[in-house]
C-alpha positions as CSV (number, residue, x, y, z in Angstrom):
1,M,65.7,92.2,13.7
2,K,68.3,88.9,13.2
3,I,70.4,87.1,16.0
4,A,73.0,84.6,15.9
5,Y,73.4,81.9,18.2
6,I,76.7,80.3,18.6
7,F,77.6,77.5,20.9
8,D,80.4,75.5,21.7
9,P,81.1,72.9,18.5
10,A,81.4,69.8,21.2
11,N,77.2,69.7,21.7
12,L,77.8,69.0,17.7
13,H,80.2,65.6,18.2
14,S,78.1,65.5,22.6
15,T,75.6,62.5,22.1
16,T,74.6,63.8,26.1
17,Y,72.1,65.6,26.5
18,S,72.4,69.6,26.9
19,G,70.0,71.9,28.8
20,V,72.2,74.7,27.2
21,V,71.4,73.7,23.3
22,R,68.0,73.7,24.9
23,Q,67.7,77.4,26.6
24,G,68.9,78.5,23.2
25,L,66.2,76.6,21.2
26,T,63.7,77.4,24.1
27,W,64.3,81.2,23.3
28,A,64.7,81.3,20.1
29,S,61.3,80.1,19.8
30,G,59.8,82.7,22.0
31,L,62.1,85.3,20.1
32,L,60.4,84.0,16.1
33,A,56.5,84.8,18.0
34,E,58.5,88.9,18.7
35,G,59.2,88.8,15.0
36,V,62.7,88.1,15.3
37,T,64.8,85.4,13.7
38,V,67.5,83.2,15.2
39,E,69.9,81.3,12.8
40,F,72.5,78.8,14.3
41,P,75.4,78.8,12.5
42,V,78.0,76.0,13.2
43,A,81.0,77.5,15.1
44,H,83.7,76.1,12.9
45,E,82.2,76.7,9.3
46,T,82.4,79.8,7.9
47,F,79.4,82.8,8.1
48,D,78.6,86.0,6.8
49,W,78.8,88.0,10.4
50,S,77.0,90.8,7.8
51,T,74.0,89.6,7.9
52,C,73.3,89.5,11.6
53,D,72.1,92.6,14.1
54,L,73.9,90.9,16.8
55,V,75.9,88.0,17.5
56,H,74.7,85.7,21.0
57,V,77.8,83.4,22.0
58,F,76.2,80.7,24.8
59,Q,79.3,78.6,26.9
60,Y,82.9,80.2,26.3
61,G,86.6,78.7,25.6
62,S,89.1,79.4,22.5
63,W,86.2,78.4,20.6
64,A,84.8,81.6,21.0
65,E,88.2,84.1,20.3
66,A,88.2,83.7,16.8
67,I,84.2,84.5,16.0
68,I,84.0,87.4,18.7
69,E,87.1,88.9,16.9
70,A,85.7,88.1,13.2
71,V,82.1,89.4,14.1
72,K,83.8,92.6,15.7
73,R,84.6,93.5,13.0
74,Y,81.7,94.3,11.4
75,D,80.9,96.8,14.7
76,I,78.2,94.4,16.0
77,P,77.2,94.0,19.3
78,V,78.1,90.4,21.2
79,V,76.6,89.3,23.7
80,L,77.4,86.3,25.7
81,S,75.9,83.7,28.3
82,P,79.2,81.3,29.8
83,I,76.9,79.0,31.7
84,V,79.5,78.5,34.4
85,D,77.5,76.0,37.3
86,R,79.6,76.3,40.0
87,S,78.5,75.9,44.1
88,T,80.3,78.9,44.8
89,P,81.4,81.9,43.6
90,Y,85.3,82.4,42.4
91,G,86.8,84.5,44.7
92,W,90.6,86.5,45.4
93,R,91.5,83.6,44.0
94,G,89.7,83.9,40.3
95,R,89.9,87.8,40.5
96,L,93.4,86.7,41.1
97,I,94.1,84.4,38.4
98,A,91.5,86.4,35.6
99,K,94.2,89.1,35.8
100,T,97.4,86.6,35.0
101,P,98.6,87.2,31.3
102,F,98.5,83.5,30.8
103,E,99.0,83.5,27.1
104,R,101.8,85.6,27.1
105,L,103.8,83.0,28.4
106,G,101.7,80.9,25.4
107,L,99.4,79.3,28.0
108,R,95.8,79.1,28.2
109,Q,94.0,79.0,31.7
110,R,90.5,79.1,31.3
111,H,89.5,82.3,34.3
112,R,91.4,84.3,31.3
113,T,90.0,82.9,28.8
114,L,86.5,83.8,30.5
115,S,87.4,87.4,31.5
116,N,89.3,88.1,28.1
117,L,85.7,86.9,26.8
118,M,83.4,89.1,28.2
119,Q,85.8,92.1,28.4
120,G,85.1,91.4,24.4
121,C,81.4,91.3,24.9
122,D,79.0,94.4,24.9
123,R,77.2,92.6,27.8
124,V,77.1,89.7,29.4
125,L,74.2,87.3,30.7
126,A,73.6,85.7,34.0
127,R,70.9,83.1,35.4
128,S,71.4,84.1,38.8
129,E,72.5,85.8,41.7
130,L,75.3,83.2,41.5
131,E,75.9,83.2,38.6
132,K,76.5,87.1,38.8
133,R,79.0,87.1,41.6
134,S,81.1,84.2,40.0
135,L,81.1,86.0,36.4
136,S,81.7,89.7,38.4
137,D,84.5,88.3,40.3
138,V,86.7,87.5,36.5
139,S,85.2,90.4,34.9
140,S,87.1,94.2,34.6
141,D,83.5,95.7,34.6
142,P,80.6,94.0,36.9
143,S,78.3,96.5,35.6
144,N,77.8,94.8,32.7
145,I,76.4,91.7,34.0
146,D,72.9,91.8,33.3
147,I,70.5,88.7,34.7
148,V,68.4,87.2,32.7
149,R,66.0,84.3,34.5
150,I,65.4,81.5,31.7
151,G,62.1,79.5,31.1
152,I,60.4,76.6,31.0
153,D,58.5,75.7,28.1
154,C,55.1,74.3,28.9
155,R,51.6,74.2,26.9
156,P,48.6,74.9,30.1
157,D,47.4,71.3,28.1
158,L,50.7,69.3,29.3
159,L,49.9,69.7,33.0
160,G,46.1,68.7,32.1
161,A,43.6,68.1,35.5
162,K,43.8,67.9,38.6
163,V,45.8,64.3,39.7
164,E,45.6,62.2,42.9
165,K,48.4,62.6,44.3
166,S,51.3,59.8,45.8
167,P,53.6,60.5,49.0
168,H,56.7,59.9,46.8
169,V,60.0,61.6,46.2
170,F,60.2,61.4,42.3
171,H,63.5,62.9,40.8
172,M,64.8,63.0,36.5
173,S,68.5,63.3,35.6
174,H,71.2,61.9,33.9
175,L,70.9,60.0,37.0
176,N,74.9,58.2,36.3
177,Q,76.4,61.5,36.8
178,E,78.2,62.4,40.2
179,R,77.0,65.9,40.6
180,K,73.7,64.3,40.6
181,N,74.4,63.0,43.7
182,V,71.6,60.3,42.5
183,K,73.1,57.2,44.9
184,A,72.6,59.8,47.9
185,L,69.2,60.4,47.4
186,I,68.4,56.4,47.1
187,E,69.9,55.5,50.5
188,V,68.3,58.4,51.7
189,C,65.0,57.5,51.0
190,E,65.5,54.0,52.1
191,N,66.4,54.7,55.1
192,S,63.5,56.8,55.6
193,N,61.6,54.5,54.1
194,V,60.4,56.6,51.6
195,P,58.8,55.5,48.3
196,L,61.1,57.2,45.1
197,R,60.6,57.0,41.6
198,L,63.5,57.7,38.8
199,A,63.4,58.3,35.8
200,G,66.1,59.7,33.7
201,K,69.4,58.6,31.0
202,V,71.6,56.8,32.4
203,S,74.8,55.9,30.1
204,D,76.8,53.8,32.5
205,A,77.0,50.5,32.0
206,A,78.3,49.9,35.8
207,F,75.7,52.3,37.6
208,S,72.5,50.8,35.7
209,A,73.3,46.8,36.9
210,W,74.1,48.6,40.6
211,L,70.5,50.5,39.9
212,D,68.5,47.5,38.7
213,A,70.2,45.2,42.0
214,K,68.7,48.0,44.5
215,C,65.2,48.0,42.5
216,R,65.1,44.5,43.2
217,E,66.0,44.8,46.7
218,N,63.5,48.1,47.8
219,P,59.9,47.7,46.5
220,K,59.7,50.9,47.0
221,L,62.6,52.3,44.5
222,E,61.6,52.1,41.1
223,Y,63.5,53.3,37.8
224,I,60.9,54.1,35.8
225,G,63.6,54.4,32.8
226,T,63.5,57.3,29.8
227,I,60.6,59.0,29.4
228,S,58.6,61.4,27.3
229,E,57.1,64.9,27.3
230,D,53.7,63.6,28.4
231,Q,54.7,61.6,30.7
232,K,57.6,64.1,31.9
233,W,54.5,66.6,33.6
234,E,52.6,63.3,34.7
235,E,55.2,61.8,36.8
236,M,55.4,66.2,38.4
237,G,51.9,66.2,38.9
238,K,51.6,62.7,41.2
239,A,54.7,63.1,42.6
240,S,54.3,64.7,46.6
241,V,57.9,65.6,46.3
242,F,60.5,66.4,43.6
243,C,64.6,66.6,44.9
244,L,67.5,67.2,42.8
245,P,70.2,67.0,45.6
246,S,73.3,67.8,43.0
247,L,76.2,68.9,44.2
248,N,76.7,71.7,41.9
249,E,74.0,73.0,39.2
250,G,73.3,75.4,37.8
251,I,69.6,76.2,38.2
252,G,67.9,72.8,37.6
253,L,65.5,74.0,35.1
254,V,63.6,70.3,36.0
255,A,63.1,71.5,39.4
256,L,61.3,74.2,37.9
257,E,58.8,72.3,35.8
258,A,57.8,69.7,38.8
259,Y,57.1,73.1,41.3
260,T,54.6,74.3,38.3
261,A,53.5,70.5,38.0
262,G,52.5,71.2,42.0
263,A,55.1,68.7,43.5
264,H,56.2,70.2,46.6
265,I,61.0,71.2,45.4
266,V,64.3,70.1,47.4
267,L,66.9,71.3,45.9
268,T,71.1,71.9,47.6
269,N,73.0,75.0,48.4
270,R,74.9,74.2,45.6
271,T,72.0,75.3,43.0
272,G,71.5,78.8,41.1
273,G,68.3,79.0,40.6
274,V,66.9,78.7,44.4
275,E,66.1,83.0,43.4
276,Y,63.4,81.8,41.1
277,F,61.4,80.1,44.3
278,D,60.6,82.7,46.8
279,G,61.7,80.9,49.7
280,D,58.9,78.5,48.6
281,I,61.7,75.3,48.9
282,E,63.4,72.5,50.6
283,I,67.5,73.6,51.0
284,C,69.9,70.8,52.3
285,D,73.6,70.2,52.2
286,P,74.3,67.8,49.8
287,A,77.2,66.0,51.4
288,S,75.0,65.7,53.6
289,N,72.4,61.9,53.5
290,V,71.3,63.8,57.1
291,D,70.7,67.1,56.0
292,I,68.7,65.9,52.7
293,A,66.8,63.4,54.5
294,R,65.7,66.0,56.5
295,C,64.2,68.9,53.8
296,V,62.8,66.0,51.8
297,S,60.6,64.5,54.9
298,T,59.7,68.9,55.5
299,A,58.4,69.1,52.0
300,L,56.3,65.3,52.2
301,S,54.7,66.7,55.3
302,K,54.1,69.9,53.7
303,P,49.9,70.3,53.0
304,V,49.3,68.7,49.4
305,H,49.7,70.6,46.2
306,N,46.8,69.6,44.4
307,G,47.1,70.6,40.4
308,P,49.6,72.8,38.7
309,R,50.8,76.2,40.2
310,L,49.2,78.2,37.7
311,E,51.1,81.6,39.2
312,A,54.7,79.6,38.4
313,M,53.6,78.9,34.7
314,K,54.2,82.4,34.0
315,A,56.9,83.2,36.2
316,F,58.8,80.5,34.4
317,S,57.3,80.9,31.4
318,N,59.0,81.3,28.6
319,E,57.2,84.6,28.0
320,A,59.0,85.9,30.8
321,S,62.3,85.4,30.3
322,V,62.2,86.8,26.5
323,A,60.9,89.5,27.6
324,R,63.5,90.2,29.8
325,L,66.2,89.2,27.3
326,L,64.6,91.4,24.6
327,E,65.2,94.6,26.7
328,V,68.8,93.5,26.8
329,Y,68.7,93.4,22.9
330,Q,67.3,96.4,22.5
331,I,69.7,98.1,23.7
332,L,72.4,97.3,22.5
333,V,70.0,97.2,18.6
334,P,68.2,101.0,18.7
335,G,65.7,100.5,16.9
336,H,64.5,97.5,17.3
337,N,62.0,97.7,19.2
338,E,60.2,100.4,17.2
339,T,60.7,97.9,13.8
340,L,58.5,95.3,15.7
341,V,55.9,97.7,16.0
342,A,55.6,98.3,12.4
343,D,55.7,94.9,11.2
344,T,52.4,94.1,13.5
345,R,50.9,97.1,12.6
346,S,50.8,95.5,8.5
């Protein structure tokens, strides 16, 4: 089976880390182990779509319209992962806008574009219940939307043996992005006298200067910069709590990793992936520092979880995610499962 993964062309020119691209690459590595080949054509370059059994488009925009139209000429199934990171579903306004034919006036509107793209695809994938509700609001056929949870790419040896826990909060992200709400987290920990370690990229000079000053003022605040994969798992293993107080967050992949490493988790009610944790997290209102502080305090007061959560490693694994993904693909490409069995026997 051969699949083409298509990403928004903006990813080619962005210097910012893309969780969407990482998701695609992680799935591709897992699919390869199942005998599926994944290619990554560039959206605006010529490609022979007839060589593919299925095409999977990630994100959405007017750039995807011509691709889907070209693929459908060969009667090849198309899967769309729109990646909608909303804190609330679109609701009735989204439904109304999605039905308005702006294109007849030579205009474009993103909800309408999304609705049209979903209608032209054979399956639409959501990563969470929240994302599915959002997509259902602008879809002409909500029954065509499947949830495929994303997984983490973690080898057991990366987690290592049990490490001594430290009663501090850890956070890792693109720190100066406003939606990550890092300034609020710093203020909460400072007012609560809670040690906080920060890691990740800073791409704004003014924020960098501000953060340096805050670290000098507060010995319990540390910024350790960008870190390696090994360092990331070490930090997550040591931290008692990982807090991701985002104003909006699609899933919070890094929170899944921290939970697997053994940290207690604080997320917000504007995060799509809360159901991944089966209730074993603290959920706060990111607009309220008081509520963030309450959840951080509750998480810190929980019994320390020494060592990684092996059950979470299995549940959040890329293998589990790919198995669910293959279920969707196999519906669209009948006979693929039999081909895999034959390849394995040979």
